[in-house]
mmCIF file of C-alpha atoms and ligand atoms in Angstrom:
data_model
loop_
_atom_site.group_PDB
_atom_site.id
_atom_site.type_symbol
_atom_site.label_atom_id
_atom_site.label_comp_id
_atom_site.label_asym_id
_atom_site.label_seq_id
_atom_site.Cartn_x
_atom_site.Cartn_y
_atom_site.Cartn_z
ATOM 1 C CA MET J 292 38.471 -0.939 6.676
ATOM 2 C CA ALA J 293 38.208 -3.426 9.529
ATOM 3 C CA SER J 294 35.148 -1.610 10.863
ATOM 4 C CA LEU J 295 33.519 -1.644 7.409
ATOM 5 C CA SER J 296 34.097 -5.383 7.184
ATOM 6 C CA ALA J 297 32.689 -5.822 10.672
ATOM 7 C CA ALA J 298 29.603 -3.818 9.745
ATOM 8 C CA LEU J 299 29.057 -5.919 6.629
ATOM 9 C CA GLY J 300 29.711 -9.108 8.583
ATOM 10 C CA THR J 301 32.325 -10.390 6.150
ATOM 11 C CA GLU J 302 35.633 -9.533 4.474
ATOM 12 C CA ILE J 303 35.509 -6.987 1.612
ATOM 13 C CA VAL J 304 37.552 -8.973 -0.880
ATOM 14 C CA PHE J 305 38.772 -6.168 -3.178
ATOM 15 C CA ALA J 306 38.814 -3.485 -0.480
ATOM 16 C CA GLY J 307 42.246 -2.368 -1.700
ATOM 17 C CA ASN J 308 40.609 -1.008 -4.866
ATOM 18 C CA PHE J 309 38.278 1.381 -2.977
ATOM 19 C CA PRO J 310 38.393 5.083 -3.822
ATOM 20 C CA THR J 311 38.950 7.045 -0.584
ATOM 21 C CA GLY J 312 35.775 7.758 1.299
ATOM 22 C CA TYR J 313 33.820 5.139 -0.644
ATOM 23 C CA VAL J 314 30.728 3.796 1.148
ATOM 24 C CA PRO J 315 29.913 0.238 0.077
ATOM 25 C CA VAL J 316 26.395 -0.025 -1.375
ATOM 26 C CA GLY J 317 25.599 -2.820 1.060
ATOM 27 C CA LEU J 318 26.201 -0.456 3.964
ATOM 28 C CA ALA J 319 24.458 2.531 2.411
ATOM 29 C CA GLU J 320 21.291 0.434 2.036
ATOM 30 C CA GLN J 321 21.506 -0.839 5.600
ATOM 31 C CA ASP J 322 22.003 2.709 6.875
ATOM 32 C CA SER J 323 19.108 4.086 4.886
ATOM 33 C CA LEU J 324 16.780 1.318 6.014
ATOM 34 C CA LYS J 325 17.852 1.972 9.604
ATOM 35 C CA SER J 326 17.255 5.720 9.223
ATOM 36 C CA LEU J 327 13.724 4.952 8.023
ATOM 37 C CA GLY J 328 13.200 2.618 10.985
ATOM 38 C CA LYS J 329 12.943 -0.397 8.701
ATOM 39 C CA ASP J 330 13.843 -4.062 8.995
ATOM 40 C CA PRO J 331 17.180 -4.571 7.156
ATOM 41 C CA ALA J 332 15.551 -7.306 5.033
ATOM 42 C CA LEU J 333 13.269 -4.828 3.252
ATOM 43 C CA LYS J 334 14.227 -4.009 -0.330
ATOM 44 C CA VAL J 335 15.126 -0.470 -1.415
ATOM 45 C CA LEU J 336 13.754 0.029 -4.952
ATOM 46 C CA ASN J 337 14.638 3.714 -5.021
ATOM 47 C CA ASP J 338 16.135 6.171 -2.537
ATOM 48 C CA ARG J 339 15.064 9.415 -4.254
ATOM 49 C CA PRO J 340 12.175 9.312 -3.646
ATOM 50 C CA TRP J 341 12.107 6.519 -1.070
ATOM 51 C CA ASN J 342 10.427 3.367 -2.338
ATOM 52 C CA VAL J 343 10.937 0.375 -0.104
ATOM 53 C CA GLU J 344 9.252 -2.990 -0.559
ATOM 54 C CA THR J 345 8.468 -5.707 1.990
ATOM 55 C CA PRO J 346 9.362 -9.302 1.063
ATOM 56 C CA ILE J 347 6.075 -11.236 1.262
ATOM 57 C CA HIS J 348 7.151 -13.624 4.034
ATOM 58 C CA LEU J 349 7.760 -10.570 6.253
ATOM 59 C CA LEU J 350 4.085 -9.625 5.937
ATOM 60 C CA ASP J 351 3.125 -12.601 8.116
ATOM 61 C CA ASP J 352 1.909 -10.495 11.086
ATOM 62 C CA LYS J 353 -1.843 -9.973 11.365
ATOM 63 C CA VAL J 354 -1.194 -6.286 12.066
ATOM 64 C CA THR J 355 1.727 -4.956 10.015
ATOM 65 C CA PRO J 356 4.414 -3.526 12.344
ATOM 66 C CA ALA J 357 6.012 -0.197 11.347
ATOM 67 C CA GLU J 358 9.418 -1.719 10.638
ATOM 68 C CA LYS J 359 7.908 -4.073 8.045
ATOM 69 C CA MET J 360 5.647 -1.587 6.300
ATOM 70 C CA PHE J 361 6.494 -0.677 2.690
ATOM 71 C CA VAL J 362 7.295 2.970 1.912
ATOM 72 C CA ARG J 363 6.126 4.753 -1.196
ATOM 73 C CA ASN J 364 7.088 8.416 -1.512
ATOM 74 C CA ASN J 365 6.642 10.595 -4.569
ATOM 75 C CA GLY J 366 8.578 13.580 -3.246
ATOM 76 C CA LEU J 367 11.113 14.421 -0.556
ATOM 77 C CA LEU J 368 10.675 13.264 3.016
ATOM 78 C CA PRO J 369 9.729 16.369 5.056
ATOM 79 C CA GLU J 370 12.291 17.486 7.616
ATOM 80 C CA ASN J 371 12.071 19.214 11.006
ATOM 81 C CA ILE J 372 8.393 18.532 11.591
ATOM 82 C CA ASP J 373 7.041 20.280 14.675
ATOM 83 C CA ALA J 374 3.875 18.405 15.660
ATOM 84 C CA SER J 375 3.064 20.964 18.377
ATOM 85 C CA ALA J 376 2.769 23.694 15.719
ATOM 86 C CA TRP J 377 1.020 21.532 13.099
ATOM 87 C CA THR J 378 -2.213 22.833 11.616
ATOM 88 C CA LEU J 379 -4.713 21.398 9.170
ATOM 89 C CA ALA J 380 -6.648 23.659 6.794
ATOM 90 C CA VAL J 381 -10.071 22.719 5.408
ATOM 91 C CA GLN J 382 -10.758 24.726 2.269
ATOM 92 C CA GLY J 383 -12.076 24.484 -1.291
ATOM 93 C CA GLU J 384 -15.084 25.646 -3.324
ATOM 94 C CA SER J 385 -17.467 23.479 -1.338
ATOM 95 C CA VAL J 386 -16.859 24.809 2.188
ATOM 96 C CA PRO J 387 -18.431 28.114 3.322
ATOM 97 C CA GLU J 388 -15.006 29.448 4.351
ATOM 98 C CA GLU J 389 -11.529 28.138 5.102
ATOM 99 C CA LYS J 390 -11.137 26.730 8.595
ATOM 100 C CA ASN J 391 -7.912 25.860 10.386
ATOM 101 C CA TYR J 392 -7.405 23.352 13.175
ATOM 102 C CA THR J 393 -4.359 22.700 15.312
ATOM 103 C CA LEU J 394 -3.391 19.080 15.822
ATOM 104 C CA ALA J 395 -4.241 19.460 19.526
ATOM 105 C CA GLU J 396 -7.737 20.732 18.624
ATOM 106 C CA LEU J 397 -8.364 17.815 16.288
ATOM 107 C CA LYS J 398 -7.451 15.423 19.094
ATOM 108 C CA SER J 399 -9.576 17.106 21.768
ATOM 109 C CA LYS J 400 -12.588 18.281 19.802
ATOM 110 C CA PHE J 401 -13.538 15.103 17.950
ATOM 111 C CA ARG J 402 -14.184 11.519 18.978
ATOM 112 C CA GLN J 403 -11.343 9.123 18.165
ATOM 113 C CA TYR J 404 -11.665 5.798 16.358
ATOM 114 C CA THR J 405 -9.299 2.953 15.581
ATOM 115 C CA TYR J 406 -9.543 0.702 12.523
ATOM 116 C CA GLN J 407 -7.232 -1.790 10.875
ATOM 117 C CA LEU J 408 -6.990 -0.657 7.259
ATOM 118 C CA THR J 409 -5.428 -2.291 4.216
ATOM 119 C CA LEU J 410 -3.271 0.084 2.188
ATOM 120 C CA GLU J 411 -2.075 -1.294 -1.132
ATOM 121 C CA CYS J 412 -0.157 0.751 -3.676
ATOM 122 C CA GLY J 413 -2.005 0.874 -7.016
ATOM 123 C CA GLY J 414 1.264 -0.221 -8.648
ATOM 124 C CA ASN J 415 1.804 -3.247 -6.396
ATOM 125 C CA GLY J 416 2.803 -6.142 -8.687
ATOM 126 C CA ARG J 417 3.798 -3.805 -11.537
ATOM 127 C CA GLY J 418 7.051 -5.709 -12.135
ATOM 128 C CA GLU J 419 5.111 -8.625 -13.668
ATOM 129 C CA PHE J 420 3.606 -6.678 -16.571
ATOM 130 C CA TYR J 421 5.095 -7.175 -20.030
ATOM 131 C CA PRO J 422 6.100 -5.036 -21.795
ATOM 132 C CA PRO J 423 7.291 -3.351 -18.601
ATOM 133 C CA ALA J 424 5.167 -0.438 -17.427
ATOM 134 C CA GLU J 425 7.052 2.662 -16.333
ATOM 135 C CA GLY J 426 7.458 3.246 -12.607
ATOM 136 C CA ASN J 427 8.860 1.349 -9.644
ATOM 137 C CA GLN J 428 9.040 -2.328 -10.492
ATOM 138 C CA TRP J 429 7.192 -3.521 -7.387
ATOM 139 C CA GLY J 430 6.931 -7.207 -6.582
ATOM 140 C CA GLN J 431 3.854 -7.996 -4.471
ATOM 141 C CA GLY J 432 5.065 -6.405 -1.220
ATOM 142 C CA ALA J 433 3.599 -2.887 -1.484
ATOM 143 C CA VAL J 434 0.728 -3.649 0.877
ATOM 144 C CA SER J 435 0.182 -3.215 4.613
ATOM 145 C CA CYS J 436 -2.575 -3.494 7.166
ATOM 146 C CA ALA J 437 -1.854 -1.516 10.319
ATOM 147 C CA LEU J 438 -4.067 -0.110 13.057
ATOM 148 C CA TRP J 439 -4.843 3.547 12.459
ATOM 149 C CA THR J 440 -6.219 5.869 15.135
ATOM 150 C CA GLY J 441 -7.653 9.284 14.479
ATOM 151 C CA ILE J 442 -10.834 11.215 13.907
ATOM 152 C CA ARG J 443 -13.397 10.598 11.217
ATOM 153 C CA LEU J 444 -12.955 12.807 8.159
ATOM 154 C CA SER J 445 -16.775 13.035 8.083
ATOM 155 C CA ASP J 446 -16.829 14.579 11.592
ATOM 156 C CA LEU J 447 -14.258 17.155 10.535
ATOM 157 C CA LEU J 448 -16.162 17.968 7.335
ATOM 158 C CA ARG J 449 -19.426 18.392 9.252
ATOM 159 C CA ASP J 450 -17.686 20.767 11.629
ATOM 160 C CA ALA J 451 -16.220 22.805 8.761
ATOM 161 C CA GLY J 452 -19.495 22.717 6.825
ATOM 162 C CA VAL J 453 -19.891 21.114 3.416
ATOM 163 C CA LYS J 454 -21.944 22.657 0.637
ATOM 164 C CA LYS J 455 -24.439 20.580 -1.359
ATOM 165 C CA ASP J 456 -22.308 20.728 -4.505
ATOM 166 C CA ALA J 457 -19.335 18.869 -2.946
ATOM 167 C CA VAL J 458 -18.250 15.892 -5.056
ATOM 168 C CA TYR J 459 -14.610 15.248 -4.121
ATOM 169 C CA VAL J 460 -12.122 15.718 -1.289
ATOM 170 C CA GLY J 461 -8.462 16.309 -2.173
ATOM 171 C CA TYR J 462 -5.396 16.368 0.059
ATOM 172 C CA TYR J 463 -2.166 18.349 0.142
ATOM 173 C CA GLY J 464 0.841 17.150 2.155
ATOM 174 C CA ALA J 465 4.021 18.784 3.423
ATOM 175 C CA ASP J 466 6.426 16.788 1.240
ATOM 176 C CA ALA J 467 8.245 18.870 -1.363
ATOM 177 C CA HIS J 468 8.434 17.980 -5.049
ATOM 178 C CA LEU J 469 11.606 16.070 -5.997
ATOM 179 C CA SER J 470 12.868 19.152 -7.844
ATOM 180 C CA GLY J 471 12.625 21.162 -4.615
ATOM 181 C CA ASP J 472 10.432 23.677 -6.497
ATOM 182 C CA PRO J 473 7.912 24.970 -3.913
ATOM 183 C CA LYS J 474 5.388 25.735 -6.679
ATOM 184 C CA LYS J 475 5.185 22.066 -7.630
ATOM 185 C CA GLU J 476 3.271 19.399 -5.689
ATOM 186 C CA SER J 477 4.763 15.932 -5.193
ATOM 187 C CA ILE J 478 1.305 14.356 -5.169
ATOM 188 C CA SER J 479 -2.165 15.653 -4.339
ATOM 189 C CA ARG J 480 -4.883 13.089 -4.857
ATOM 190 C CA GLY J 481 -8.332 12.600 -3.416
ATOM 191 C CA ILE J 482 -11.514 10.614 -2.976
ATOM 192 C CA PRO J 483 -15.186 10.993 -3.919
ATOM 193 C CA ILE J 484 -17.263 12.681 -1.218
ATOM 194 C CA GLU J 485 -19.092 9.376 -0.467
ATOM 195 C CA LYS J 486 -15.752 7.728 0.367
ATOM 196 C CA ALA J 487 -14.778 10.746 2.473
ATOM 197 C CA MET J 488 -17.982 10.323 4.491
ATOM 198 C CA GLN J 489 -17.459 6.623 5.293
ATOM 199 C CA GLU J 490 -16.984 5.837 8.991
ATOM 200 C CA GLU J 491 -13.589 4.224 8.432
ATOM 201 C CA THR J 492 -12.066 7.152 6.516
ATOM 202 C CA LEU J 493 -9.765 8.744 9.088
ATOM 203 C CA ILE J 494 -7.558 11.715 9.688
ATOM 204 C CA ALA J 495 -5.069 9.668 11.663
ATOM 205 C CA PHE J 496 -2.366 10.663 14.131
ATOM 206 C CA GLN J 497 -1.451 7.214 15.407
ATOM 207 C CA MET J 498 -0.344 3.981 13.814
ATOM 208 C CA ASN J 499 -0.292 0.779 15.858
ATOM 209 C CA GLY J 500 -0.894 2.793 19.034
ATOM 210 C CA LYS J 501 2.054 5.181 18.605
ATOM 211 C CA ASP J 502 2.668 8.474 16.818
ATOM 212 C CA ILE J 503 2.756 7.798 13.073
ATOM 213 C CA PRO J 504 6.395 7.198 12.007
ATOM 214 C CA LEU J 505 7.930 9.940 9.851
ATOM 215 C CA ALA J 506 8.042 7.768 6.714
ATOM 216 C CA HIS J 507 4.304 7.085 6.990
ATOM 217 C CA GLY J 508 3.061 10.635 7.416
ATOM 218 C CA HIS J 509 3.903 12.003 10.882
ATOM 219 C CA PRO J 510 2.125 13.811 12.458
ATOM 220 C CA LEU J 511 -1.133 13.590 10.464
ATOM 221 C CA ARG J 512 -2.401 11.419 7.642
ATOM 222 C CA LEU J 513 -5.523 10.794 5.638
ATOM 223 C CA VAL J 514 -6.293 7.055 5.634
ATOM 224 C CA ALA J 515 -8.912 5.634 3.288
ATOM 225 C CA GLY J 516 -8.666 1.826 3.194
ATOM 226 C CA GLY J 517 -9.723 -0.212 0.164
ATOM 227 C CA TYR J 518 -8.702 2.435 -2.372
ATOM 228 C CA PRO J 519 -5.202 2.615 -3.882
ATOM 229 C CA ALA J 520 -2.963 3.821 -1.047
ATOM 230 C CA SER J 521 -2.068 6.908 -3.103
ATOM 231 C CA VAL J 522 -5.287 8.534 -1.844
ATOM 232 C CA SER J 523 -4.106 8.218 1.771
ATOM 233 C CA GLY J 524 -2.196 11.501 1.950
ATOM 234 C CA LYS J 525 0.781 11.616 4.321
ATOM 235 C CA TRP J 526 2.047 14.701 6.223
ATOM 236 C CA LEU J 527 -1.439 16.110 5.770
ATOM 237 C CA LYS J 528 -1.645 19.932 5.694
ATOM 238 C CA THR J 529 -4.798 20.688 3.727
ATOM 239 C CA ILE J 530 -8.116 19.058 2.930
ATOM 240 C CA ALA J 531 -9.821 20.595 -0.101
ATOM 241 C CA VAL J 532 -13.563 20.025 -0.498
ATOM 242 C CA ARG J 533 -14.135 20.308 -4.222
ATOM 243 C CA ASN J 534 -17.187 20.883 -6.425
ATOM 244 C CA LYS J 535 -15.483 18.855 -9.186
ATOM 245 C CA VAL J 536 -13.118 15.896 -9.335
ATOM 246 C CA HIS J 537 -9.943 17.040 -7.540
ATOM 247 C CA ASP J 538 -7.290 18.208 -10.002
ATOM 248 C CA GLY J 539 -4.102 17.949 -7.921
ATOM 249 C CA SER J 540 -0.863 16.363 -9.065
ATOM 250 C CA LYS J 541 -1.256 12.697 -10.144
ATOM 251 C CA MET J 542 -5.020 12.961 -10.562
ATOM 252 C CA GLU J 543 -4.545 13.443 -14.323
ATOM 253 C CA SER J 544 -4.444 10.581 -16.821
ATOM 254 C CA PRO J 545 -2.712 8.149 -16.930
ATOM 255 C CA SER J 546 -1.794 8.424 -13.212
ATOM 256 C CA TYR J 547 -3.797 6.003 -11.063
ATOM 257 C CA ARG J 548 -6.124 5.308 -13.982
ATOM 258 C CA VAL J 549 -6.790 2.152 -15.987
ATOM 259 C CA PRO J 550 -8.333 1.628 -19.419
ATOM 260 C CA ILE J 551 -12.111 1.192 -19.586
ATOM 261 C CA GLU J 552 -11.835 -0.817 -22.817
ATOM 262 C CA PRO J 553 -8.782 -3.162 -22.825
ATOM 263 C CA VAL J 554 -5.677 -2.022 -24.721
ATOM 264 C CA GLU J 555 -3.010 -4.035 -26.562
ATOM 265 C CA PRO J 556 0.029 -4.549 -24.330
ATOM 266 C CA GLY J 557 2.465 -1.701 -24.906
ATOM 267 C CA GLU J 558 -0.088 0.577 -26.517
ATOM 268 C CA ARG J 559 -1.234 4.020 -25.410
ATOM 269 C CA THR J 560 -4.901 4.860 -25.299
ATOM 270 C CA SER J 561 -6.914 8.065 -25.297
ATOM 271 C CA ASP J 562 -7.610 9.822 -22.005
ATOM 272 C CA ASP J 563 -11.372 9.286 -22.460
ATOM 273 C CA ASN J 564 -10.763 5.562 -22.285
ATOM 274 C CA MET J 565 -9.212 5.877 -18.803
ATOM 275 C CA ARG J 566 -11.036 5.770 -15.459
ATOM 276 C CA ILE J 567 -9.800 6.676 -11.983
ATOM 277 C CA ILE J 568 -9.064 3.605 -9.854
ATOM 278 C CA GLU J 569 -11.417 3.441 -6.872
ATOM 279 C CA SER J 570 -11.819 0.109 -5.019
ATOM 280 C CA MET J 571 -8.773 -2.168 -5.355
ATOM 281 C CA PRO J 572 -9.427 -5.687 -6.734
ATOM 282 C CA VAL J 573 -9.514 -8.970 -4.768
ATOM 283 C CA LYS J 574 -6.086 -10.339 -3.871
ATOM 284 C CA SER J 575 -4.241 -12.689 -1.535
ATOM 285 C CA ILE J 576 -0.676 -13.434 -0.430
ATOM 286 C CA ILE J 577 0.808 -16.527 1.165
ATOM 287 C CA THR J 578 2.977 -15.176 3.972
ATOM 288 C CA PHE J 579 4.049 -18.553 5.403
ATOM 289 C CA PRO J 580 6.069 -20.474 4.470
ATOM 290 C CA LYS J 581 8.600 -18.383 2.593
ATOM 291 C CA SER J 582 8.802 -19.381 -1.065
ATOM 292 C CA GLY J 583 11.435 -22.094 -1.468
ATOM 293 C CA ALA J 584 10.553 -23.960 1.748
ATOM 294 C CA GLU J 585 11.761 -27.543 1.960
ATOM 295 C CA PHE J 586 10.314 -30.196 4.261
ATOM 296 C CA PRO J 587 10.028 -33.970 4.609
ATOM 297 C CA LEU J 588 7.351 -36.109 2.977
ATOM 298 C CA GLY J 589 4.600 -37.284 5.332
ATOM 299 C CA ARG J 590 4.371 -34.012 7.275
ATOM 300 C CA THR J 591 1.510 -31.637 6.601
ATOM 301 C CA LEU J 592 2.421 -28.127 5.577
ATOM 302 C CA ASP J 593 0.526 -25.340 7.343
ATOM 303 C CA ILE J 594 0.225 -22.388 5.007
ATOM 304 C CA ARG J 595 -1.205 -19.018 5.989
ATOM 305 C CA GLY J 596 -1.681 -15.567 4.557
ATOM 306 C CA HIS J 597 -4.008 -12.617 4.090
ATOM 307 C CA ALA J 598 -6.677 -11.739 1.538
ATOM 308 C CA TRP J 599 -8.441 -8.448 0.841
ATOM 309 C CA ALA J 600 -10.789 -7.078 -1.774
ATOM 310 C CA GLY J 601 -10.694 -3.290 -1.724
ATOM 311 C CA GLU J 602 -14.103 -2.058 -0.652
ATOM 312 C CA GLU J 603 -15.616 -5.557 -0.749
ATOM 313 C CA SER J 604 -14.965 -8.443 1.585
ATOM 314 C CA VAL J 605 -13.397 -11.793 0.725
ATOM 315 C CA SER J 606 -15.830 -14.711 0.708
ATOM 316 C CA LYS J 607 -13.437 -17.556 -0.107
ATOM 317 C CA VAL J 608 -9.753 -18.424 -0.450
ATOM 318 C CA SER J 609 -8.659 -21.619 -2.216
ATOM 319 C CA TYR J 610 -5.267 -23.194 -2.815
ATOM 320 C CA SER J 611 -3.905 -25.421 -5.561
ATOM 321 C CA ILE J 612 -0.784 -27.615 -5.580
ATOM 322 C CA ASP J 613 -1.240 -28.816 -9.173
ATOM 323 C CA PHE J 614 -0.774 -25.593 -11.131
ATOM 324 C CA GLY J 615 -4.393 -24.566 -10.890
ATOM 325 C CA VAL J 616 -6.138 -27.726 -12.093
ATOM 326 C CA THR J 617 -7.839 -28.525 -8.756
ATOM 327 C CA TRP J 618 -8.551 -26.197 -5.836
ATOM 328 C CA GLN J 619 -9.221 -26.823 -2.149
ATOM 329 C CA ALA J 620 -10.804 -24.446 0.326
ATOM 330 C CA CYS J 621 -8.722 -22.638 2.954
ATOM 331 C CA THR J 622 -10.099 -21.641 6.354
ATOM 332 C CA LEU J 623 -10.939 -17.954 6.162
ATOM 333 C CA GLU J 624 -11.429 -15.494 9.029
ATOM 334 C CA LYS J 625 -13.758 -12.528 8.996
ATOM 335 C CA PRO J 626 -12.165 -9.061 8.854
ATOM 336 C CA VAL J 627 -11.781 -7.291 12.246
ATOM 337 C CA ASN J 628 -13.535 -4.359 10.576
ATOM 338 C CA ARG J 629 -14.476 -3.266 7.051
ATOM 339 C CA PHE J 630 -11.405 -2.693 4.799
ATOM 340 C CA ALA J 631 -9.086 -4.845 6.958
ATOM 341 C CA TRP J 632 -7.430 -7.841 5.374
ATOM 342 C CA GLN J 633 -8.663 -11.332 6.290
ATOM 343 C CA HIS J 634 -6.464 -14.235 7.342
ATOM 344 C CA PHE J 635 -6.538 -17.670 5.773
ATOM 345 C CA GLN J 636 -4.841 -20.948 6.456
ATOM 346 C CA ALA J 637 -4.761 -24.531 5.199
ATOM 347 C CA GLN J 638 -3.074 -27.822 6.008
ATOM 348 C CA ILE J 639 -1.607 -29.364 2.893
ATOM 349 C CA LYS J 640 -0.573 -32.994 2.318
ATOM 350 C CA PHE J 641 1.649 -33.721 -0.658
ATOM 351 C CA PRO J 642 1.369 -37.074 -2.498
ATOM 352 C CA LYS J 643 5.101 -37.718 -3.133
ATOM 353 C CA LYS J 644 8.568 -36.175 -3.041
ATOM 354 C CA GLY J 645 9.359 -33.430 -5.498
ATOM 355 C CA TYR J 646 8.835 -29.809 -6.516
ATOM 356 C CA TYR J 647 5.460 -28.173 -6.010
ATOM 357 C CA GLU J 648 3.955 -24.746 -6.178
ATOM 358 C CA VAL J 649 1.229 -23.605 -3.836
ATOM 359 C CA TRP J 650 -1.079 -21.091 -5.462
ATOM 360 C CA ALA J 651 -3.706 -19.102 -3.587
ATOM 361 C CA MET J 652 -6.845 -17.604 -5.091
ATOM 362 C CA ALA J 653 -9.287 -15.340 -3.289
ATOM 363 C CA THR J 654 -12.871 -14.596 -4.338
ATOM 364 C CA ASP J 655 -14.776 -11.493 -3.271
ATOM 365 C CA ASP J 656 -18.384 -11.341 -2.107
ATOM 366 C CA LYS J 657 -19.458 -10.354 -5.623
ATOM 367 C CA GLY J 658 -18.072 -13.656 -6.949
ATOM 368 C CA ARG J 659 -14.992 -12.185 -8.603
ATOM 369 C CA SER J 660 -11.786 -14.225 -8.270
ATOM 370 C CA GLN J 661 -8.118 -13.437 -8.807
ATOM 371 C CA PRO J 662 -6.855 -14.318 -12.285
ATOM 372 C CA MET J 663 -4.230 -17.090 -12.521
ATOM 373 C CA VAL J 664 -2.236 -14.984 -14.992
ATOM 374 C CA VAL J 665 -1.331 -11.286 -14.980
ATOM 375 C CA PRO J 666 -4.516 -9.356 -15.784
ATOM 376 C CA GLY J 667 -5.105 -6.680 -18.443
ATOM 377 C CA TRP J 668 -1.991 -4.739 -19.364
ATOM 378 C CA ASN J 669 -2.329 -1.007 -18.729
ATOM 379 C CA PRO J 670 0.058 1.883 -19.431
ATOM 380 C CA LYS J 671 1.093 2.429 -15.784
ATOM 381 C CA GLY J 672 1.003 -1.160 -14.609
ATOM 382 C CA TYR J 673 -1.731 -0.951 -11.971
ATOM 383 C CA LEU J 674 -3.979 -3.583 -10.384
ATOM 384 C CA ASN J 675 -1.970 -6.749 -10.915
ATOM 385 C CA ASN J 676 -3.912 -9.136 -8.708
ATOM 386 C CA ALA J 677 -2.684 -12.414 -10.246
ATOM 387 C CA CYS J 678 -2.591 -15.399 -7.865
ATOM 388 C CA HIS J 679 0.415 -15.421 -5.561
ATOM 389 C CA ARG J 680 2.469 -18.620 -5.700
ATOM 390 C CA ILE J 681 5.234 -20.099 -3.606
ATOM 391 C CA ALA J 682 7.702 -22.879 -4.392
ATOM 392 C CA VAL J 683 7.795 -25.898 -2.066
ATOM 393 C CA LYS J 684 10.190 -28.870 -2.152
ATOM 394 C CA VAL J 685 9.123 -32.096 -0.485
ATOM 395 C CA SER J 686 12.129 -34.342 0.203
HETATM 396 N N1 MTE E 899 1.981 13.361 0.961
HETATM 397 C C1 MTE E 899 2.114 12.187 0.354
HETATM 398 N N2 MTE E 899 1.215 11.214 0.588
HETATM 399 C C2 MTE E 899 1.340 10.004 -0.013
HETATM 400 C C3 MTE E 899 2.407 9.745 -0.921
HETATM 401 C C4 MTE E 899 3.356 10.782 -1.137
HETATM 402 O O1 MTE E 899 4.321 10.639 -1.888
HETATM 403 N N3 MTE E 899 3.179 11.990 -0.486
HETATM 404 N N4 MTE E 899 2.462 8.530 -1.577
HETATM 405 C C5 MTE E 899 1.192 7.818 -1.721
HETATM 406 C C6 MTE E 899 1.323 6.496 -2.278
HETATM 407 S S1 MTE E 899 1.477 6.385 -3.960
HETATM 408 C C7 MTE E 899 1.246 5.379 -1.496
HETATM 409 S S2 MTE E 899 1.244 3.824 -2.180
HETATM 410 C C8 MTE E 899 1.129 5.485 -0.018
HETATM 411 C C9 MTE E 899 2.248 4.715 0.653
HETATM 412 O O2 MTE E 899 2.069 4.705 2.035
HETATM 413 P P1 MTE E 899 3.239 4.244 3.001
HETATM 414 O O3 MTE E 899 4.529 4.825 2.516
HETATM 415 O O4 MTE E 899 2.850 4.715 4.359
HETATM 416 O O5 MTE E 899 3.279 2.734 2.952
HETATM 417 O O6 MTE E 899 1.167 6.827 0.445
HETATM 418 C C10 MTE E 899 0.472 7.745 -0.373
HETATM 419 N N5 MTE E 899 0.442 9.028 0.259
HETATM 420 MO MO1 MO E 900 1.194 4.118 -4.547
#
């Protein structure tokens, strides 16, 4: 009992009431975060499958470190991965014949590239929809922007040969379905052939200069920035070049689809009124200070954060301290490469003591801005890009 208290950093007040062998929830969460290589301040939304969210103030780094990267699994984390025996198959109707590559071949045969790529879960922000949409109730922390190193998917496809009728590229990973049934896929999504052919679409084997961590797809992962992160298949085993829209698990409606014509909150809609999400919408987060910051009147507050806009770039970020009535421009950096998030900052002076909120609003290069309120309700709660806001107390 003393060691449990020590591990929790405080006395367990009703420890005498424990059933034998009981593991306090507080410790179980710490242990699981540690086993995933995560910062103990990340939030476990679900442990079967693993869904772990990053508090926004921990996304302050320009390049998201592994220990602060959110985890979104649909199935079971693969075990006993042997990278030295790993192979990738390229198959499907639109290749002349199936071709297999060892991981070592992929690394030696093709040129390697490194890009910083924003990966945002399509359901990021779901928790703000009302009535609640089914699924993990994410806050706004299911986003990352790490450095990914690998080969271009386009180089691999050219090597394997792609027929003229190719329209889509699907992935299959090594993670088992939650039921353990080997005939079921946990998730098998994909991207249009044009997205597959983009320079920045990678078959990656490194993240932030090291082997990809297990939770993020070791030893091989498809990475396609700007699209919902669900298309970036982890533990990649197979690439399927399809002559029709890929039909793997979670490609069907309503998964990763949104209504074409708006629907009443809480209402279902027909499958013909649903489209597959491609580019993610414009969005921004204030990563410093942490919401709830308090500081003395007369000082300026330096805020900073990141903004991204799916396949577009961000042209402007503004902030408001008066609940959206007036807006001032932030300083905005260019992305290090296409599909990387952009950093913004501003120095804010407050007129008097009291409670404020700082709101941030990004605009993409097509002139589209983030909405101040939660956007169109949809059955699965995707694409909530409402302005992020933090509380500030000037005393
Ligand atoms: N094989 C496989 N790939 C996957 C998933 C999965 O469950 N299995 N989840 C997808 C979803 S929905 C998201 S949001 C991202 C999460 O990436 P991360 O866990 O590396 O942050 O991985 C995607 N790739
Ligand atoms: Mo996701």
